[in-house]
Amino acid sequence: MLALKPVSQFKSSFSGNVLRRPSPPNGVPRLVPFSWTVRAKPLVRAVISDDKAVDSAKKSSSFNDGPLVSGSSSSVKEVRAVVTIRKKIKEKITDKLENQWELFMNGIGRGILIQLISEEIDPVTNSGKSVETSVRGWLPKPSEHTHILEYAADFTVPSDFGKPGAILITNLHGKEFHLLEIVIHGFDEGPIFFPANTWIHSRNDNPESRIIFRNQACLPSQTPPGLKDLRREDLLSVRGSGKGKRKAHERIYDYDVYNELGNPDKDEDLARPVLGGEERPYPRRCRTGRPPTKTDPRSETRIEKPHPVYVPRDEAFEEIKQDTFSAGRLKALLHNLVPLIAATLSSSDKPFTCFSDIDKLYNDGFIVRDDEQGELGDNLFTGNMMKQVLSVGQKLLKYEIPAVIRRDRFSWLRDNEFARQALAGVNPVNIEILKEFPILSKLDPAIYGPPESAITKELIEQELHGMSVDKAIEEKRLFILDFHDMLLPFIKRMNDLPGRKAYASRTVFFYNKNGALTPIAIELSLPPTHFSSRNKYVYTHGHDATTHWIWKLAKAHVCSNDAGVHQLVNHWLKTHACMEPYIIATHRQLSSMHPIYKLLHPHMRYTLEINALARQSLINGGGIIEACFSPGRYAMEISAAAYENWRFDMEALPADLIRRGMAVEDPSEPFGLKLVIEDYPYAADGLLIWSAIKEWVESYVEHFYSEPDSVTSDIELQAWWDEIKNRGHYDKRNEPWWPKLDTKEDLSGILTTMIWVASGQHAAVNFGQYPFGGYVPNRPTLMRKLIPQETDPDFEKFIHNPQHTFLSSLPTKLQATKVMAVQDTLSTHSPDEEYLGQMNQLHRNWINDHEVLKMFEKFSAKLGEIEEIINKRNKDVRLKNRTGAGIPPYELLLPSSGPGVTGRGIPNSISI
């Protein structure tokens, strides 16, 4: 192993690149190479974390060139930078050897160069005053974080230097390193923090230095004179030119359409249309710049797993997240496990033949043979879904029992559970009040037939126990799940796919005086044909065995519709895809000094990376979603069709509830609105979370935008909002419903909506996927047969064995296990998850503002109170949708959680 000599034995000269020329005409300084001779200093122990440590260090031999703050001279002072770097937690031998070399190079001042920039202008350069030095000294920080190291660098600073406001850092090593923060000790105001949490590229990859600002938030007009050029330069550095292929080390944020879902060069059957543009509007994604395919110049070539898709370097998963997700979870699943499941279940891909076949997935598991273990290797799943059980020469994969049947394995059969999940399940955002009758379609009748639903007033009134339809509508007792218009244009193409049979469904519910919601009628529609005028079928629960079984099949088809719309629209489109442009615009237009950047930063973590992985393996042509959900290859076209009705202003929770008729405005109520169904767990708990976020955001915005015109005069903020509308959501740029951004109230509303979507809304529609969908009969993602009619040849088979007809209509064993595995992965919290209202201790110095920190503490305490309220609600016997025999509590909007599949917890961001 490399032996490290005392640093005092080394004297060195070297070249760096952190000095700046006087500003060019455009006012943006450029970083240019320079060289100087550095006076070697003795080895230091860089473990300075507070003023006491600094005082102690003043007396140590580490400071034998002079004190940190000179008392004898008024012309200069000595200050020290403590540079905190995070190393890999799990290191290979090569990593350890490289680390020893880096330690050595840092110790002799040839590893990291830093330049301290003042907030004050240097009249000679017309830029911020600056001093330069190199990092010297290496010793790991003695703490529980053994993978975190601290280094030291000493500066001699003129007494008129002013406050330091930025640091330029240059990495002379051959590879990148992860900088957590830099703390400057020795100024009169005490330690000055420069939070980073960023990858510092090697000078070999990019000669430009990185700019790190101190933790003082300020609006553009408040930028200290010495930092104005750097603030502008830092923003320009992440925008790119819109040209060329992006490289892994880059931090370039730019926009592109969804033109990488298909792979026409590999197989013409894998060609997919471009999403984004006049024909198929869609939000924009992060640009990667890969060349076009040979077959279709409009499509971009794909990067297939396991090779990574480009995301800006700081958006990539950190090591703990990679271990949870990439190595041990989804990449293993998609690259290794699914083929093994396929081999295990045989190439014939058989249907379930009895319910015990499904139960065996939890009770017995299935065997991975000896010859398959090598392929699976270390990438076998970890976490809750599959328990690893070693038997002689074989691995047994065993699924965790989903929460929906853990307490009551027959609950999924009951109508009240079917209805309960529309209010407290994984997709509680489609149910709406029935406002008028008859139910009418908005589709073109020339193509899709008469607009009137086949659900008649007479049929409904048979289920209302003497109440008229008009009276039920007046008393707000009729509700509907309506997927008709969204899906009917695609049904013919979907049903032409092998092994797929679907309808476009409508389900009407009655809310009785006992507070129970019950499904009373289901309409299943097919496109009209020349051969049959009958294309709408209506079902009720009936009172005999045959109609009961047909009713079960009808509900299964509704659940299949619901599962597809949930995944493609409410989950992927409205949270993942719509959030991506906000993140890109935030990095491109808001400086890291900007208070709104600091507010949004926790809510952007990992989203671009998880979206890139989804485009690579989940929503791509031939991917898991196409293989396992009813729409098949038309899945993303349905998502694009749904985007035509997307509105930013309706993504606010109160606005959405009012739009769907699930709440009415009422100033006397705590949140200014009253729920039509009081026992609506998603809405009731969601309003608590929404209100807490709103209060936190409003106080934060008020703190920074106290002047009358401060919002309209904020050039970065206005450019940010303009770019979201006109580039990120380009296809919606001319819509009249976009909120204005003129006042602090406008800003608070916009930010509250964004943070809600990234946190509470995503948690509500994501982390229940395995708890509700892990039992296939409860929530089939596709159906393989239409409901048999009396004139069909298969009707007699149905009469003789209805269970076989039901099970053979569900996904096959292979499709089911694929979906279960993916749903488990998507329902899993990583050990490094950052939850709403919690602060990662490594990032505790994110802002130097005691008032803001007090506001955040209040927000955090409020979320703690909300958790107690939700826990009490889950024990309130009056609330039948979250308590009762076999009923799981509604925990999806409980703020906190541990790792794994917990069915609870609100992460700050869309991180899975």
PDB file of N, CA, C and O in Angstrom, residues 55-104:
ATOM      1  N   ASP A  55     -10.761  27.512  17.963  1.00  0.00           N
ATOM      2  CA  ASP A  55      -9.930  28.080  19.032  1.00  0.00           C
ATOM      3  C   ASP A  55      -8.856  27.100  19.463  1.00  0.00           C
ATOM      4  O   ASP A  55      -7.710  27.466  19.712  1.00  0.00           O
ATOM      5  N   SER A  56      -9.263  25.828  19.530  1.00  0.00           N
ATOM      6  CA  SER A  56      -8.291  24.809  19.899  1.00  0.00           C
ATOM      7  C   SER A  56      -7.215  24.673  18.843  1.00  0.00           C
ATOM      8  O   SER A  56      -6.044  24.520  19.156  1.00  0.00           O
ATOM      9  N   ALA A  57      -7.647  24.736  17.593  1.00  0.00           N
ATOM     10  CA  ALA A  57      -6.701  24.568  16.496  1.00  0.00           C
ATOM     11  C   ALA A  57      -5.705  25.713  16.433  1.00  0.00           C
ATOM     12  O   ALA A  57      -4.581  25.549  15.974  1.00  0.00           O
ATOM     13  N   LYS A  58      -6.109  26.904  16.906  1.00  0.00           N
ATOM     14  CA  LYS A  58      -5.186  28.044  16.870  1.00  0.00           C
ATOM     15  C   LYS A  58      -3.926  27.756  17.675  1.00  0.00           C
ATOM     16  O   LYS A  58      -2.848  28.232  17.351  1.00  0.00           O
ATOM     17  N   LYS A  59      -4.114  26.957  18.707  1.00  0.00           N
ATOM     18  CA  LYS A  59      -2.983  26.677  19.590  1.00  0.00           C
ATOM     19  C   LYS A  59      -2.132  25.514  19.103  1.00  0.00           C
ATOM     20  O   LYS A  59      -1.087  25.238  19.657  1.00  0.00           O
ATOM     21  N   SER A  60      -2.628  24.798  18.079  1.00  0.00           N
ATOM     22  CA  SER A  60      -1.944  23.589  17.640  1.00  0.00           C
ATOM     23  C   SER A  60      -0.838  23.925  16.655  1.00  0.00           C
ATOM     24  O   SER A  60      -0.777  25.004  16.082  1.00  0.00           O
ATOM     25  N   SER A  61       0.029  22.956  16.421  1.00  0.00           N
ATOM     26  CA  SER A  61       1.118  23.144  15.467  1.00  0.00           C
ATOM     27  C   SER A  61       0.634  23.281  14.050  1.00  0.00           C
ATOM     28  O   SER A  61       1.383  23.695  13.187  1.00  0.00           O
ATOM     29  N   SER A  62      -0.643  22.914  13.810  1.00  0.00           N
ATOM     30  CA  SER A  62      -1.171  23.054  12.461  1.00  0.00           C
ATOM     31  C   SER A  62      -1.178  24.504  12.020  1.00  0.00           C
ATOM     32  O   SER A  62      -1.209  24.799  10.844  1.00  0.00           O
ATOM     33  N   PHE A  63      -1.154  25.407  12.964  1.00  0.00           N
ATOM     34  CA  PHE A  63      -1.243  26.824  12.637  1.00  0.00           C
ATOM     35  C   PHE A  63       0.082  27.530  12.945  1.00  0.00           C
ATOM     36  O   PHE A  63       0.103  28.696  13.324  1.00  0.00           O
ATOM     37  N   ASN A  64       1.213  26.859  12.763  1.00  0.00           N
ATOM     38  CA  ASN A  64       2.473  27.466  13.153  1.00  0.00           C
ATOM     39  C   ASN A  64       2.911  28.590  12.228  1.00  0.00           C
ATOM     40  O   ASN A  64       3.892  29.242  12.487  1.00  0.00           O
ATOM     41  N   ASP A  65       2.168  28.800  11.116  1.00  0.00           N
ATOM     42  CA  ASP A  65       2.468  29.943  10.272  1.00  0.00           C
ATOM     43  C   ASP A  65       1.741  31.193  10.739  1.00  0.00           C
ATOM     44  O   ASP A  65       1.863  32.248  10.138  1.00  0.00           O
ATOM     45  N   GLY A  66       0.932  31.107  11.763  1.00  0.00           N
ATOM     46  CA  GLY A  66       0.223  32.269  12.253  1.00  0.00           C
ATOM     47  C   GLY A  66      -1.174  31.900  12.686  1.00  0.00           C
ATOM     48  O   GLY A  66      -1.682  30.846  12.350  1.00  0.00           O
ATOM     49  N   PRO A  67      -1.818  32.744  13.478  1.00  0.00           N
ATOM     50  CA  PRO A  67      -3.171  32.464  13.949  1.00  0.00           C
ATOM     51  C   PRO A  67      -4.191  32.577  12.834  1.00  0.00           C
ATOM     52  O   PRO A  67      -3.933  33.189  11.807  1.00  0.00           O
ATOM     53  N   LEU A  68      -5.378  31.990  13.071  1.00  0.00           N
ATOM     54  CA  LEU A  68      -6.442  32.120  12.091  1.00  0.00           C
ATOM     55  C   LEU A  68      -6.802  33.584  11.888  1.00  0.00           C
ATOM     56  O   LEU A  68      -7.017  34.035  10.773  1.00  0.00           O
ATOM     57  N   VAL A  69      -6.938  34.320  12.973  1.00  0.00           N
ATOM     58  CA  VAL A  69      -7.241  35.737  12.872  1.00  0.00           C
ATOM     59  C   VAL A  69      -6.088  36.490  13.518  1.00  0.00           C
ATOM     60  O   VAL A  69      -5.827  36.357  14.704  1.00  0.00           O
ATOM     61  N   SER A  70      -5.398  37.233  12.714  1.00  0.00           N
ATOM     62  CA  SER A  70      -4.199  37.898  13.204  1.00  0.00           C
ATOM     63  C   SER A  70      -4.576  39.015  14.176  1.00  0.00           C
ATOM     64  O   SER A  70      -5.374  39.887  13.879  1.00  0.00           O
ATOM     65  N   GLY A  71      -3.977  38.982  15.369  1.00  0.00           N
ATOM     66  CA  GLY A  71      -4.225  40.044  16.326  1.00  0.00           C
ATOM     67  C   GLY A  71      -3.161  41.113  16.270  1.00  0.00           C
ATOM     68  O   GLY A  71      -3.338  42.210  16.785  1.00  0.00           O
ATOM     69  N   SER A  72      -2.045  40.778  15.667  1.00  0.00           N
ATOM     70  CA  SER A  72      -0.933  41.720  15.670  1.00  0.00           C
ATOM     71  C   SER A  72      -0.899  42.582  14.432  1.00  0.00           C
ATOM     72  O   SER A  72      -0.211  43.576  14.392  1.00  0.00           O
ATOM     73  N   SER A  73      -1.611  42.184  13.390  1.00  0.00           N
ATOM     74  CA  SER A  73      -1.561  42.953  12.150  1.00  0.00           C
ATOM     75  C   SER A  73      -2.968  43.292  11.712  1.00  0.00           C
ATOM     76  O   SER A  73      -3.865  42.466  11.771  1.00  0.00           O
ATOM     77  N   SER A  74      -3.191  44.502  11.265  1.00  0.00           N
ATOM     78  CA  SER A  74      -4.505  44.913  10.781  1.00  0.00           C
ATOM     79  C   SER A  74      -4.626  44.728   9.281  1.00  0.00           C
ATOM     80  O   SER A  74      -5.647  44.995   8.707  1.00  0.00           O
ATOM     81  N   SER A  75      -3.571  44.270   8.626  1.00  0.00           N
ATOM     82  CA  SER A  75      -3.591  44.202   7.171  1.00  0.00           C
ATOM     83  C   SER A  75      -4.069  42.859   6.651  1.00  0.00           C
ATOM     84  O   SER A  75      -4.634  42.797   5.574  1.00  0.00           O
ATOM     85  N   VAL A  76      -3.811  41.773   7.381  1.00  0.00           N
ATOM     86  CA  VAL A  76      -4.216  40.460   6.908  1.00  0.00           C
ATOM     87  C   VAL A  76      -4.758  39.627   8.059  1.00  0.00           C
ATOM     88  O   VAL A  76      -4.525  39.935   9.224  1.00  0.00           O
ATOM     89  N   LYS A  77      -5.481  38.583   7.705  1.00  0.00           N
ATOM     90  CA  LYS A  77      -5.927  37.620   8.708  1.00  0.00           C
ATOM     91  C   LYS A  77      -5.808  36.235   8.110  1.00  0.00           C
ATOM     92  O   LYS A  77      -5.885  36.052   6.882  1.00  0.00           O
ATOM     93  N   GLU A  78      -5.638  35.252   8.963  1.00  0.00           N
ATOM     94  CA  GLU A  78      -5.562  33.862   8.529  1.00  0.00           C
ATOM     95  C   GLU A  78      -6.930  33.203   8.738  1.00  0.00           C
ATOM     96  O   GLU A  78      -7.503  33.275   9.823  1.00  0.00           O
ATOM     97  N   VAL A  79      -7.461  32.590   7.700  1.00  0.00           N
ATOM     98  CA  VAL A  79      -8.728  31.870   7.820  1.00  0.00           C
ATOM     99  C   VAL A  79      -8.530  30.459   7.295  1.00  0.00           C
ATOM    100  O   VAL A  79      -7.590  30.186   6.540  1.00  0.00           O
ATOM    101  N   ARG A  80      -9.424  29.611   7.663  1.00  0.00           N
ATOM    102  CA  ARG A  80      -9.302  28.203   7.262  1.00  0.00           C
ATOM    103  C   ARG A  80     -10.606  27.710   6.657  1.00  0.00           C
ATOM    104  O   ARG A  80     -11.694  27.988   7.154  1.00  0.00           O
ATOM    105  N   ALA A  81     -10.463  26.949   5.581  1.00  0.00           N
ATOM    106  CA  ALA A  81     -11.592  26.261   4.962  1.00  0.00           C
ATOM    107  C   ALA A  81     -11.534  24.795   5.339  1.00  0.00           C
ATOM    108  O   ALA A  81     -10.489  24.153   5.219  1.00  0.00           O
ATOM    109  N   VAL A  82     -12.647  24.265   5.800  1.00  0.00           N
ATOM    110  CA  VAL A  82     -12.778  22.832   6.050  1.00  0.00           C
ATOM    111  C   VAL A  82     -13.662  22.258   4.951  1.00  0.00           C
ATOM    112  O   VAL A  82     -14.819  22.632   4.806  1.00  0.00           O
ATOM    113  N   VAL A  83     -13.094  21.369   4.153  1.00  0.00           N
ATOM    114  CA  VAL A  83     -13.757  20.820   2.974  1.00  0.00           C
ATOM    115  C   VAL A  83     -14.217  19.403   3.309  1.00  0.00           C
ATOM    116  O   VAL A  83     -13.392  18.538   3.633  1.00  0.00           O
ATOM    117  N   THR A  84     -15.532  19.161   3.245  1.00  0.00           N
ATOM    118  CA  THR A  84     -16.104  17.861   3.599  1.00  0.00           C
ATOM    119  C   THR A  84     -16.488  17.103   2.338  1.00  0.00           C
ATOM    120  O   THR A  84     -17.239  17.611   1.506  1.00  0.00           O
ATOM    121  N   ILE A  85     -15.953  15.910   2.214  1.00  0.00           N
ATOM    122  CA  ILE A  85     -16.142  15.084   1.019  1.00  0.00           C
ATOM    123  C   ILE A  85     -16.733  13.742   1.437  1.00  0.00           C
ATOM    124  O   ILE A  85     -16.344  13.175   2.473  1.00  0.00           O
ATOM    125  N   ARG A  86     -17.645  13.247   0.634  1.00  0.00           N
ATOM    126  CA  ARG A  86     -18.229  11.930   0.896  1.00  0.00           C
ATOM    127  C   ARG A  86     -17.603  10.912  -0.036  1.00  0.00           C
ATOM    128  O   ARG A  86     -17.602  11.073  -1.248  1.00  0.00           O
ATOM    129  N   LYS A  87     -17.095   9.841   0.551  1.00  0.00           N
ATOM    130  CA  LYS A  87     -16.517   8.749  -0.227  1.00  0.00           C
ATOM    131  C   LYS A  87     -17.539   7.627  -0.376  1.00  0.00           C
ATOM    132  O   LYS A  87     -18.610   7.655   0.214  1.00  0.00           O
ATOM    133  N   LYS A  88     -17.202   6.623  -1.151  1.00  0.00           N
ATOM    134  CA  LYS A  88     -18.073   5.463  -1.287  1.00  0.00           C
ATOM    135  C   LYS A  88     -18.198   4.740   0.049  1.00  0.00           C
ATOM    136  O   LYS A  88     -17.245   4.647   0.811  1.00  0.00           O
ATOM    137  N   ILE A  89     -19.400   4.224   0.313  1.00  0.00           N
ATOM    138  CA  ILE A  89     -19.603   3.444   1.526  1.00  0.00           C
ATOM    139  C   ILE A  89     -19.014   2.046   1.355  1.00  0.00           C
ATOM    140  O   ILE A  89     -18.334   1.528   2.235  1.00  0.00           O
ATOM    141  N   LYS A  90     -19.264   1.456   0.191  1.00  0.00           N
ATOM    142  CA  LYS A  90     -18.703   0.140  -0.118  1.00  0.00           C
ATOM    143  C   LYS A  90     -17.607   0.319  -1.145  1.00  0.00           C
ATOM    144  O   LYS A  90     -17.864   0.765  -2.270  1.00  0.00           O
ATOM    145  N   GLU A  91     -16.389   0.018  -0.758  1.00  0.00           N
ATOM    146  CA  GLU A  91     -15.256   0.254  -1.634  1.00  0.00           C
ATOM    147  C   GLU A  91     -14.604  -1.058  -2.068  1.00  0.00           C
ATOM    148  O   GLU A  91     -14.454  -1.984  -1.268  1.00  0.00           O
ATOM    149  N   LYS A  92     -14.260  -1.088  -3.343  1.00  0.00           N
ATOM    150  CA  LYS A  92     -13.460  -2.192  -3.847  1.00  0.00           C
ATOM    151  C   LYS A  92     -11.995  -1.911  -3.551  1.00  0.00           C
ATOM    152  O   LYS A  92     -11.619  -0.808  -3.158  1.00  0.00           O
ATOM    153  N   ILE A  93     -11.150  -2.901  -3.794  1.00  0.00           N
ATOM    154  CA  ILE A  93      -9.718  -2.722  -3.540  1.00  0.00           C
ATOM    155  C   ILE A  93      -9.161  -1.599  -4.405  1.00  0.00           C
ATOM    156  O   ILE A  93      -8.368  -0.766  -3.932  1.00  0.00           O
ATOM    157  N   THR A  94      -9.605  -1.536  -5.645  1.00  0.00           N
ATOM    158  CA  THR A  94      -9.125  -0.467  -6.532  1.00  0.00           C
ATOM    159  C   THR A  94      -9.544   0.902  -6.009  1.00  0.00           C
ATOM    160  O   THR A  94      -8.784   1.878  -6.114  1.00  0.00           O
ATOM    161  N   ASP A  95     -10.757   0.983  -5.456  1.00  0.00           N
ATOM    162  CA  ASP A  95     -11.217   2.254  -4.882  1.00  0.00           C
ATOM    163  C   ASP A  95     -10.322   2.673  -3.719  1.00  0.00           C
ATOM    164  O   ASP A  95      -9.957   3.844  -3.590  1.00  0.00           O
ATOM    165  N   LYS A  96      -9.977   1.697  -2.894  1.00  0.00           N
ATOM    166  CA  LYS A  96      -9.141   2.021  -1.736  1.00  0.00           C
ATOM    167  C   LYS A  96      -7.758   2.504  -2.165  1.00  0.00           C
ATOM    168  O   LYS A  96      -7.197   3.435  -1.575  1.00  0.00           O
ATOM    169  N   LEU A  97      -7.204   1.870  -3.177  1.00  0.00           N
ATOM    170  CA  LEU A  97      -5.902   2.312  -3.667  1.00  0.00           C
ATOM    171  C   LEU A  97      -5.996   3.719  -4.253  1.00  0.00           C
ATOM    172  O   LEU A  97      -5.120   4.561  -4.008  1.00  0.00           O
ATOM    173  N   GLU A  98      -7.054   3.972  -5.027  1.00  0.00           N
ATOM    174  CA  GLU A  98      -7.239   5.315  -5.583  1.00  0.00           C
ATOM    175  C   GLU A  98      -7.423   6.347  -4.478  1.00  0.00           C
ATOM    176  O   GLU A  98      -6.929   7.473  -4.567  1.00  0.00           O
ATOM    177  N   ASN A  99      -8.117   5.960  -3.415  1.00  0.00           N
ATOM    178  CA  ASN A  99      -8.328   6.874  -2.301  1.00  0.00           C
ATOM    179  C   ASN A  99      -7.012   7.229  -1.625  1.00  0.00           C
ATOM    180  O   ASN A  99      -6.795   8.385  -1.224  1.00  0.00           O
ATOM    181  N   GLN A 100      -6.150   6.247  -1.487  1.00  0.00           N
ATOM    182  CA  GLN A 100      -4.851   6.529  -0.881  1.00  0.00           C
ATOM    183  C   GLN A 100      -4.062   7.529  -1.731  1.00  0.00           C
ATOM    184  O   GLN A 100      -3.416   8.442  -1.203  1.00  0.00           O
ATOM    185  N   TRP A 101      -4.147   7.358  -3.028  1.00  0.00           N
ATOM    186  CA  TRP A 101      -3.450   8.297  -3.913  1.00  0.00           C
ATOM    187  C   TRP A 101      -4.064   9.698  -3.811  1.00  0.00           C
ATOM    188  O   TRP A 101      -3.356  10.699  -3.772  1.00  0.00           O
ATOM    189  N   GLU A 102      -5.399   9.762  -3.723  1.00  0.00           N
ATOM    190  CA  GLU A 102      -6.057  11.058  -3.599  1.00  0.00           C
ATOM    191  C   GLU A 102      -5.694  11.719  -2.276  1.00  0.00           C
ATOM    192  O   GLU A 102      -5.465  12.936  -2.220  1.00  0.00           O
ATOM    193  N   LEU A 103      -5.675  10.938  -1.220  1.00  0.00           N
ATOM    194  CA  LEU A 103      -5.270  11.484   0.075  1.00  0.00           C
ATOM    195  C   LEU A 103      -3.869  12.083  -0.005  1.00  0.00           C
ATOM    196  O   LEU A 103      -3.588  13.167   0.506  1.00  0.00           O
ATOM    197  N   PHE A 104      -2.996  11.343  -0.659  1.00  0.00           N
ATOM    198  CA  PHE A 104      -1.617  11.801  -0.811  1.00  0.00           C
ATOM    199  C   PHE A 104      -1.557  13.107  -1.615  1.00  0.00           C
ATOM    200  O   PHE A 104      -0.920  14.085  -1.213  1.00  0.00           O
TER     201      PHE A 104
END
